[in-house]
Amino acid sequence: MRALWKFIWLIGVVLLPSVALEAQCVLSVEVEVKDADLKEPLPGSTIQFIELKKASFADKDGKFVFRGICPGSYTLKVSHEACEPIILHLHIKKDEKITVLLPHLQNHLKEVQVTGYSASKPAMNATTVKGKQLDAVKGSSLAEGIAGVTGVSLLQTGTNIYKPVIHGLHSNRVLILNNGIRQEGQQWGSEHAPEIDTYIADRLTVVKGAASLRYGADALGGVVLVEPKLLRVQPGVGGELNLGMFSNNRQMNVSGMIEGNSLKNPAFSWRLQGTFKRGGNARTPNYWLANSGVEEINFSAAAGWRGEKRGIEFFISQFNTRLAIFSGSHIGNVTDMFTAINSKEPPDFIRNVGFSYQIGRPYQAVSHQLLKIKAFQELKHQQRIQAIFSAQFNRREEFDVLRFQSSSRAPGLDLSILTLSQDIIWDHFGSNKIKGSVGMQTAYQHNYYQQRFFIPNYDAFQWGAFAIEKFNLNKLKIESGIRYDIRSFFNISDNSGQRTFTNRLYQGLSGNLNAIYSLGRGWELGALVSSAWRNPQINELFSDGLHHGAARLEKGQANLTVERSNAAQMHVAYRGEGWEIEAEAYYKNIQGFIFLRPTFPAQLTIRGAFPAFEFAQTNAILRGLDLTFRKQLSPHWQITTKGALLRAWDKNTEDWIIQMPADRAEFHVTYQVASSKKLKDAYVKAQVQHVWMQTRVPATGNIEIPLPNGGIQFASDYAPPPPAYTLVGLEMGGDYQLKNRSVTITLVVSNFMNTAYREYLNAFRYFSDDMGRNISLRLKWPFEFSTINKSKKQ
């Protein structure tokens, strides 16, 4: 309650600045209009960006360039007095050149044609999950939604907590932007999943590596963008209803969205959205996972007013979840813990538990509130100023197993964190040859805990300034950026008054240079060099106790220093003649790399027996390769192959680094079904994923493993990496025409062969197998209540 009152007071009185992070609004879109029959320019054509309230006439060559466009989805209307007008729906994330072929009024049988090509690529190897691909993962966690991107893997805690891992890096090294706002919570924990509802997203974008300093210097692994669609601009009221059903844990999802725009006041738009999710115990191929259910209730609202030169937008969201923690991970004594690890399966009293929706102890209860206010003003000479304010409040309650009848029913740990942040950004986009952004960001955080100690109370402040410029030299595109940050932890204390902590101040400079060169004939070559840094987080410095959700004891190290990553990436791509080939190689030299390593002995507490871990620091080299091959065999058949390799080397010990993703490969075969009157865009896809055993782990350590002959083996982990595994999946979907509505139906079968396996990056691999076969059915039903016709009648 104390933290909540401080939240309200600070919003009303302080309005401190925000690290609201949005892509640069400096993109350009060149539209060329031609006659569909004669292929001649159509000067004087009217070209309108509906959402932006921008319109102009094509010049004598039938062209016009719109500048200062923000990334997003737009409606483009193109018309000419002698031709049929057409409306195009575009998603802009890079500079575009679009050619529109307009049919004559009298030539109704001609098909409208749109062709286009990119003038430049995103910062470096950005991959987007959208459309049918997004429909097939909605209702899953954010990390599961992007797991199909090459180079992305999952850090798991059981079957319902997932975090994204990009090129072996995760947690605070991967920034997540929710509707342009940097997600701030207790994300340092391996089992602290991002508090984001994927039903809110119109697309999910992964940017690998420290490609853009716009998002912060600490994005050593990359950035994940959760991008809702823009507010509605067509007069009327509409929306969509989503349903999801999952067989393995008998989960049900219901999500709805409704939005509107008034014909009388077209500058104003609004949207409401909500989601309910409930799932019970998950099942491996051989047994139920006791106490592994999930409950989720989410809500969001958005409203905006946009004039010709200025606008303002409001967004608010509420995320609430209860996550059960597998009972077999919280064990009463050290002997039973080692027995469970060595037996490769849970004890009988855990295995014999059947299905239930009940969430018992241990479990987490997490809530996250977000408020965003964004305003912009167009300036002369094609410039813009933006101001973005955000406030976030995150609360995490962790409920331990009750070992004694007299134990308190209160949470064992209650963490809350308040974040207030602000962005001021100036964009210039007057020239197609050079454009960019300059900005300043500030953020304040207050973290407070109750009950048992794990991390101390603290306040934090961050100030950052950046400048990013893009240069268009025809075939060569260059982006360069520089950034300076100051970060501090202060008022560090615990509730007992007995511990002493020293305030921390960190500062540093970051920079990058990204170049993309078009070789012609579909070939493209890109290179990125960057230097970025990350300060140690509060848990890495001062944690001391039970990390409840991960079922382990963690110990911080107060002498940790800053991480500095000097990295290089090379990217080559080919698109043409039915082929798509992408290859990306990366090399990261990280000085002062911070990681979590197992230690001995395991420890017995009043809450049970748990493996022990501590934070350590070394100099590391991470190098790897991401590959994607796609071949269109015919209009109906397509094959795709993906592969990801990673090597993580400890330069100090001259050995491998623990807890890195194993090599993996995927093969997909997709059949595109011919459209009919009732069924559109239907497809069937079969996929096979193979994950090799992770053999690149430290050769030895201080973990004492008893041998059958009575001896002791010194290992680097409490259990060796699990064996390799292969998973088969099936996916099919399409748009079914129901009267005047199109219902999207998607059926996905994961782990089709019901294979028993354990993932190396799952914290609960010590205690149980991963989830078995799971069949999911998703339905998306759009609806529309147009007010245009009613207004005309009146």
Coordinates of C-alpha atoms in Angstrom, one line a residue, residues 243-568:
L243 CA -10.9 -17.8 -28.6
G244 CA -8.2 -20.3 -27.8
M245 CA -8.4 -23.9 -26.5
F246 CA -5.4 -26.1 -25.5
S247 CA -5.6 -29.8 -24.9
N248 CA -2.5 -30.5 -22.7
N249 CA -3.5 -28.4 -19.7
R250 CA -7.1 -27.9 -20.8
Q251 CA -6.5 -24.1 -21.1
M252 CA -9.1 -21.7 -22.4
N253 CA -8.4 -18.2 -23.6
V254 CA -11.0 -15.5 -24.4
S255 CA -9.8 -12.1 -25.7
G256 CA -11.9 -9.3 -27.2
M257 CA -11.1 -5.9 -28.7
I258 CA -13.5 -3.1 -29.8
E259 CA -12.5 0.2 -31.3
G260 CA -14.2 3.2 -32.9
N261 CA -13.9 6.5 -34.7
S262 CA -16.6 9.1 -35.1
L263 CA -17.7 10.5 -38.5
K264 CA -18.5 13.8 -36.8
N265 CA -15.1 14.0 -35.0
P266 CA -12.7 11.9 -37.2
A267 CA -9.6 13.2 -35.4
F268 CA -10.6 11.2 -32.2
S269 CA -10.3 7.4 -32.0
W270 CA -10.5 4.9 -29.1
R271 CA -9.9 1.2 -28.3
L272 CA -10.7 -1.2 -25.5
Q273 CA -9.2 -4.7 -25.1
G274 CA -9.4 -7.5 -22.5
T275 CA -8.2 -11.1 -22.1
F276 CA -9.0 -14.0 -19.7
K277 CA -6.9 -17.1 -19.6
R278 CA -7.1 -20.2 -17.4
G279 CA -5.2 -23.5 -17.6
G280 CA -4.7 -26.4 -15.3
N281 CA -1.9 -28.9 -14.7
A282 CA 0.3 -29.6 -17.7
R283 CA 1.2 -33.2 -18.7
T284 CA 4.4 -34.8 -19.8
P285 CA 4.1 -37.9 -22.0
N286 CA 4.1 -40.0 -18.8
Y287 CA 2.7 -38.0 -15.9
W288 CA 0.9 -34.9 -14.8
L289 CA 3.0 -32.0 -13.4
A290 CA 1.5 -31.3 -10.0
N291 CA 0.6 -27.7 -9.5
S292 CA 1.5 -26.2 -12.9
G293 CA -1.6 -24.2 -13.7
V294 CA -2.0 -20.6 -14.8
E295 CA -4.6 -17.8 -14.5
E296 CA -4.5 -14.4 -16.3
I297 CA -6.8 -11.4 -16.5
N298 CA -5.7 -8.4 -18.6
F299 CA -7.1 -5.1 -19.8
S300 CA -6.0 -2.2 -21.9
A301 CA -7.5 1.0 -23.3
A302 CA -6.2 3.5 -25.8
A303 CA -7.5 6.9 -27.1
G304 CA -6.0 9.5 -29.4
W305 CA -6.6 12.8 -31.1
R306 CA -4.7 13.6 -34.3
G307 CA -4.7 16.9 -36.1
E308 CA -2.8 17.8 -39.2
K309 CA 0.2 19.1 -37.4
R310 CA -0.1 17.8 -33.8
G311 CA -1.6 14.9 -31.8
I312 CA -1.8 13.2 -28.5
E313 CA -2.3 9.6 -27.5
F314 CA -3.1 7.8 -24.2
F315 CA -2.6 4.2 -23.4
I316 CA -3.2 2.3 -20.2
S317 CA -2.9 -1.5 -19.5
Q318 CA -3.4 -3.8 -16.5
F319 CA -1.8 -7.3 -16.5
N320 CA -2.6 -9.8 -13.7
T321 CA -1.5 -13.4 -13.5
R322 CA -1.2 -16.3 -11.0
L323 CA 1.5 -18.9 -12.0
A324 CA 1.7 -22.2 -10.2
I325 CA 5.2 -23.5 -9.4
F326 CA 5.7 -27.3 -10.0
S327 CA 5.4 -29.0 -6.6
G328 CA 8.3 -31.4 -7.5
S329 CA 10.8 -28.5 -7.5
H330 CA 10.3 -27.6 -3.8
I331 CA 11.6 -30.6 -1.8
G332 CA 11.8 -31.0 1.9
N333 CA 15.4 -32.2 2.4
V334 CA 18.7 -32.5 0.6
T335 CA 18.7 -36.3 0.3
D336 CA 15.3 -36.3 -1.3
M337 CA 16.4 -33.4 -3.6
F338 CA 19.4 -35.4 -4.9
T339 CA 17.2 -38.6 -5.2
A340 CA 14.8 -36.7 -7.4
I341 CA 17.6 -35.3 -9.6
N342 CA 19.3 -38.6 -10.0
S343 CA 16.2 -40.7 -10.5
K344 CA 15.3 -38.6 -13.6
E345 CA 11.6 -38.4 -12.5
P346 CA 9.5 -36.9 -9.7
P347 CA 8.7 -39.1 -6.6
D348 CA 5.5 -41.1 -6.7
F349 CA 3.4 -38.7 -4.6
I350 CA 4.1 -36.0 -7.2
R351 CA 3.7 -38.3 -10.2
N352 CA 0.4 -39.7 -9.0
V353 CA -1.3 -36.3 -8.8
G354 CA -3.9 -36.0 -11.6
F355 CA -5.4 -33.0 -13.4
S356 CA -6.6 -30.0 -11.5
Y357 CA -7.2 -26.3 -12.2
Q358 CA -6.4 -25.5 -8.6
I359 CA -3.3 -23.3 -8.0
G360 CA -1.7 -24.2 -4.7
R361 CA 1.5 -23.2 -3.0
P362 CA 4.1 -22.6 -4.3
Y363 CA 2.9 -20.0 -6.7
Q364 CA 3.4 -16.4 -7.9
A365 CA 0.9 -13.6 -8.1
V366 CA 2.1 -10.8 -10.4
S367 CA 0.4 -7.5 -11.5
H368 CA 1.7 -4.9 -13.9
Q369 CA 0.1 -1.5 -14.6
L370 CA 1.3 0.8 -17.5
L371 CA 0.3 4.3 -18.4
K372 CA 1.6 6.1 -21.5
I373 CA 1.0 9.6 -22.8
K374 CA 2.6 10.6 -26.1
A375 CA 2.3 14.0 -27.8
F376 CA 3.9 15.4 -31.0
Q377 CA 4.1 18.6 -32.9
E378 CA 5.2 19.0 -36.5
L379 CA 7.7 21.8 -37.1
K380 CA 8.8 23.7 -40.2
H381 CA 11.2 22.3 -42.7
Q382 CA 10.0 18.7 -42.1
Q383 CA 10.9 18.3 -38.4
R384 CA 9.0 16.9 -35.5
I385 CA 9.3 17.1 -31.7
Q386 CA 7.9 14.3 -29.5
A387 CA 7.3 14.0 -25.8
I388 CA 6.5 10.6 -24.2
F389 CA 5.7 10.0 -20.5
S390 CA 5.2 6.6 -19.0
A391 CA 4.5 5.2 -15.5
Q392 CA 4.7 1.6 -14.5
F393 CA 4.0 -0.2 -11.3
N394 CA 4.9 -3.9 -10.9
R395 CA 4.1 -6.1 -7.9
R396 CA 5.3 -9.7 -7.4
E397 CA 4.1 -11.8 -4.6
E398 CA 5.7 -15.2 -4.1
F399 CA 3.9 -17.8 -1.9
D400 CA 6.1 -20.6 -0.5
V401 CA 5.1 -24.1 0.6
L402 CA 3.7 -24.1 4.2
R403 CA 6.0 -26.4 6.1
F404 CA 4.2 -26.0 9.4
Q405 CA 0.5 -25.7 10.3
S406 CA 1.2 -22.5 12.2
S407 CA 3.0 -20.8 9.2
S408 CA 1.7 -17.4 8.0
R409 CA -0.5 -17.5 4.9
A410 CA 1.1 -14.2 3.8
P411 CA 3.5 -14.3 0.8
G412 CA 7.1 -15.3 1.5
L413 CA 8.3 -12.4 -0.6
D414 CA 6.5 -9.2 -1.7
L415 CA 8.3 -7.1 -4.3
S416 CA 7.1 -3.8 -5.8
I417 CA 8.8 -1.5 -8.3
L418 CA 7.6 1.9 -9.6
T419 CA 9.1 3.3 -12.8
L420 CA 8.5 6.9 -14.1
S421 CA 10.2 7.9 -17.3
Q422 CA 10.2 10.5 -20.0
D423 CA 11.5 10.9 -23.6
I424 CA 12.1 14.1 -25.6
I425 CA 12.9 13.4 -29.2
W426 CA 13.6 15.7 -32.2
D427 CA 13.4 14.1 -35.6
H428 CA 14.5 15.7 -38.9
F429 CA 13.6 14.2 -42.3
G430 CA 13.8 16.9 -44.8
S431 CA 16.2 15.1 -47.1
N432 CA 16.1 11.7 -48.5
K433 CA 19.9 11.6 -48.3
I434 CA 20.3 12.2 -44.5
K435 CA 17.8 12.1 -41.6
G436 CA 17.9 11.2 -38.0
S437 CA 16.9 11.7 -34.4
V438 CA 18.4 13.3 -31.3
G439 CA 16.8 12.6 -27.9
M440 CA 17.1 12.7 -24.2
Q441 CA 15.7 10.1 -21.7
T442 CA 15.4 10.0 -17.9
A443 CA 13.9 7.5 -15.6
Y444 CA 13.4 7.0 -11.9
Q445 CA 12.7 3.7 -10.1
H446 CA 11.7 2.9 -6.5
N447 CA 11.9 -0.7 -5.4
Y448 CA 10.5 -1.9 -2.1
Y449 CA 10.2 -5.4 -0.5
Q450 CA 8.3 -6.9 2.4
Q451 CA 8.6 -10.3 4.2
R452 CA 11.9 -12.2 3.7
F453 CA 15.0 -10.6 2.2
F454 CA 16.2 -11.5 -1.4
I455 CA 17.2 -8.1 -2.9
P456 CA 17.4 -4.9 -0.9
N457 CA 15.2 -1.8 -1.2
Y458 CA 16.6 0.7 -3.6
D459 CA 16.0 3.8 -5.7
A460 CA 17.5 4.1 -9.2
F461 CA 18.0 7.0 -11.6
Q462 CA 18.9 6.9 -15.3
W463 CA 19.8 9.7 -17.7
G464 CA 20.7 9.1 -21.3
A465 CA 21.2 11.1 -24.5
F466 CA 21.6 9.8 -28.0
A467 CA 22.0 10.9 -31.6
I468 CA 21.3 8.7 -34.6
E469 CA 21.8 9.6 -38.3
K470 CA 20.9 7.7 -41.4
F471 CA 22.7 8.3 -44.8
N472 CA 21.3 7.1 -48.1
L473 CA 24.0 6.8 -50.7
N474 CA 21.9 4.9 -53.3
K475 CA 23.1 1.3 -53.1
L476 CA 24.9 2.0 -49.7
K477 CA 22.8 2.7 -46.6
I478 CA 24.6 3.8 -43.4
E479 CA 23.3 4.3 -39.9
S480 CA 25.5 5.5 -37.1
G481 CA 24.7 6.3 -33.5
I482 CA 26.3 7.5 -30.3
R483 CA 24.8 7.4 -26.8
Y484 CA 25.9 8.4 -23.3
D485 CA 24.2 7.1 -20.1
I486 CA 24.5 7.7 -16.4
R487 CA 22.9 5.1 -14.0
S488 CA 22.8 4.9 -10.3
F489 CA 21.5 2.9 -7.4
F490 CA 21.0 4.8 -4.1
N491 CA 19.1 4.6 -0.8
I492 CA 20.0 0.9 -0.8
S493 CA 18.8 -0.7 2.4
D494 CA 16.9 -3.6 3.9
N495 CA 14.1 -3.7 6.4
S496 CA 16.1 -5.0 9.3
G497 CA 18.5 -2.0 9.5
Q498 CA 21.4 -4.4 10.0
R499 CA 22.9 -4.6 6.5
T500 CA 25.1 -1.9 4.9
F501 CA 25.1 -1.3 1.2
T502 CA 27.1 1.2 -0.8
N503 CA 25.5 3.4 -3.4
R504 CA 26.5 2.7 -6.9
L505 CA 27.1 5.0 -9.9
Y506 CA 27.8 3.9 -13.4
Q507 CA 28.4 5.8 -16.6
G508 CA 29.6 5.1 -20.1
L509 CA 29.6 5.8 -23.8
S510 CA 28.2 3.5 -26.5
G511 CA 28.3 3.7 -30.3
N512 CA 27.6 1.7 -33.4
L513 CA 28.0 1.8 -37.2
N514 CA 25.7 -0.2 -39.5
A515 CA 26.1 -0.4 -43.2
I516 CA 24.0 -2.3 -45.8
Y517 CA 25.0 -2.5 -49.4
S518 CA 22.9 -3.7 -52.3
L519 CA 24.9 -6.0 -54.6
G520 CA 22.2 -6.2 -57.2
R521 CA 20.3 -9.2 -58.6
G522 CA 18.6 -9.8 -55.2
W523 CA 21.9 -9.9 -53.1
E524 CA 22.5 -7.7 -50.1
L525 CA 25.4 -7.5 -47.7
G526 CA 25.3 -5.9 -44.2
A527 CA 27.8 -5.2 -41.4
L528 CA 27.4 -3.9 -37.9
V529 CA 30.1 -2.9 -35.4
S530 CA 29.1 -1.8 -31.9
S531 CA 30.4 -1.1 -28.5
A532 CA 27.8 -1.1 -25.6
W533 CA 27.8 -1.6 -21.9
R534 CA 25.6 -2.8 -19.1
N535 CA 25.9 -2.2 -15.4
P536 CA 25.4 -5.0 -12.9
Q537 CA 21.8 -5.3 -11.7
I538 CA 20.7 -5.2 -8.1
N539 CA 20.2 -8.9 -7.9
E540 CA 23.6 -9.7 -9.4
L541 CA 25.2 -7.4 -6.7
F542 CA 23.1 -8.1 -3.6
S543 CA 20.8 -11.1 -3.9
D544 CA 20.9 -13.4 -1.0
G545 CA 18.3 -16.1 -0.5
L546 CA 15.7 -18.3 -2.1
H547 CA 14.8 -17.4 -5.7
H548 CA 11.3 -18.9 -5.2
G549 CA 10.1 -19.5 -8.8
A550 CA 13.4 -20.9 -10.0
A551 CA 13.6 -23.2 -6.9
R552 CA 17.2 -22.3 -6.1
L553 CA 19.2 -20.2 -3.7
E554 CA 21.2 -17.3 -5.3
K555 CA 24.0 -15.2 -3.9
G556 CA 25.1 -11.9 -5.4
Q557 CA 28.6 -10.5 -5.6
A558 CA 29.0 -6.9 -4.5
N559 CA 32.3 -6.4 -6.3
L560 CA 30.9 -7.0 -9.9
T561 CA 31.9 -4.4 -12.4
V562 CA 30.4 -3.1 -15.7
E563 CA 30.0 -5.4 -18.7
R564 CA 31.5 -4.0 -22.0
S565 CA 30.5 -5.7 -25.3
N566 CA 32.5 -5.0 -28.4
A567 CA 30.7 -6.8 -31.2
A568 CA 30.5 -7.3 -34.9

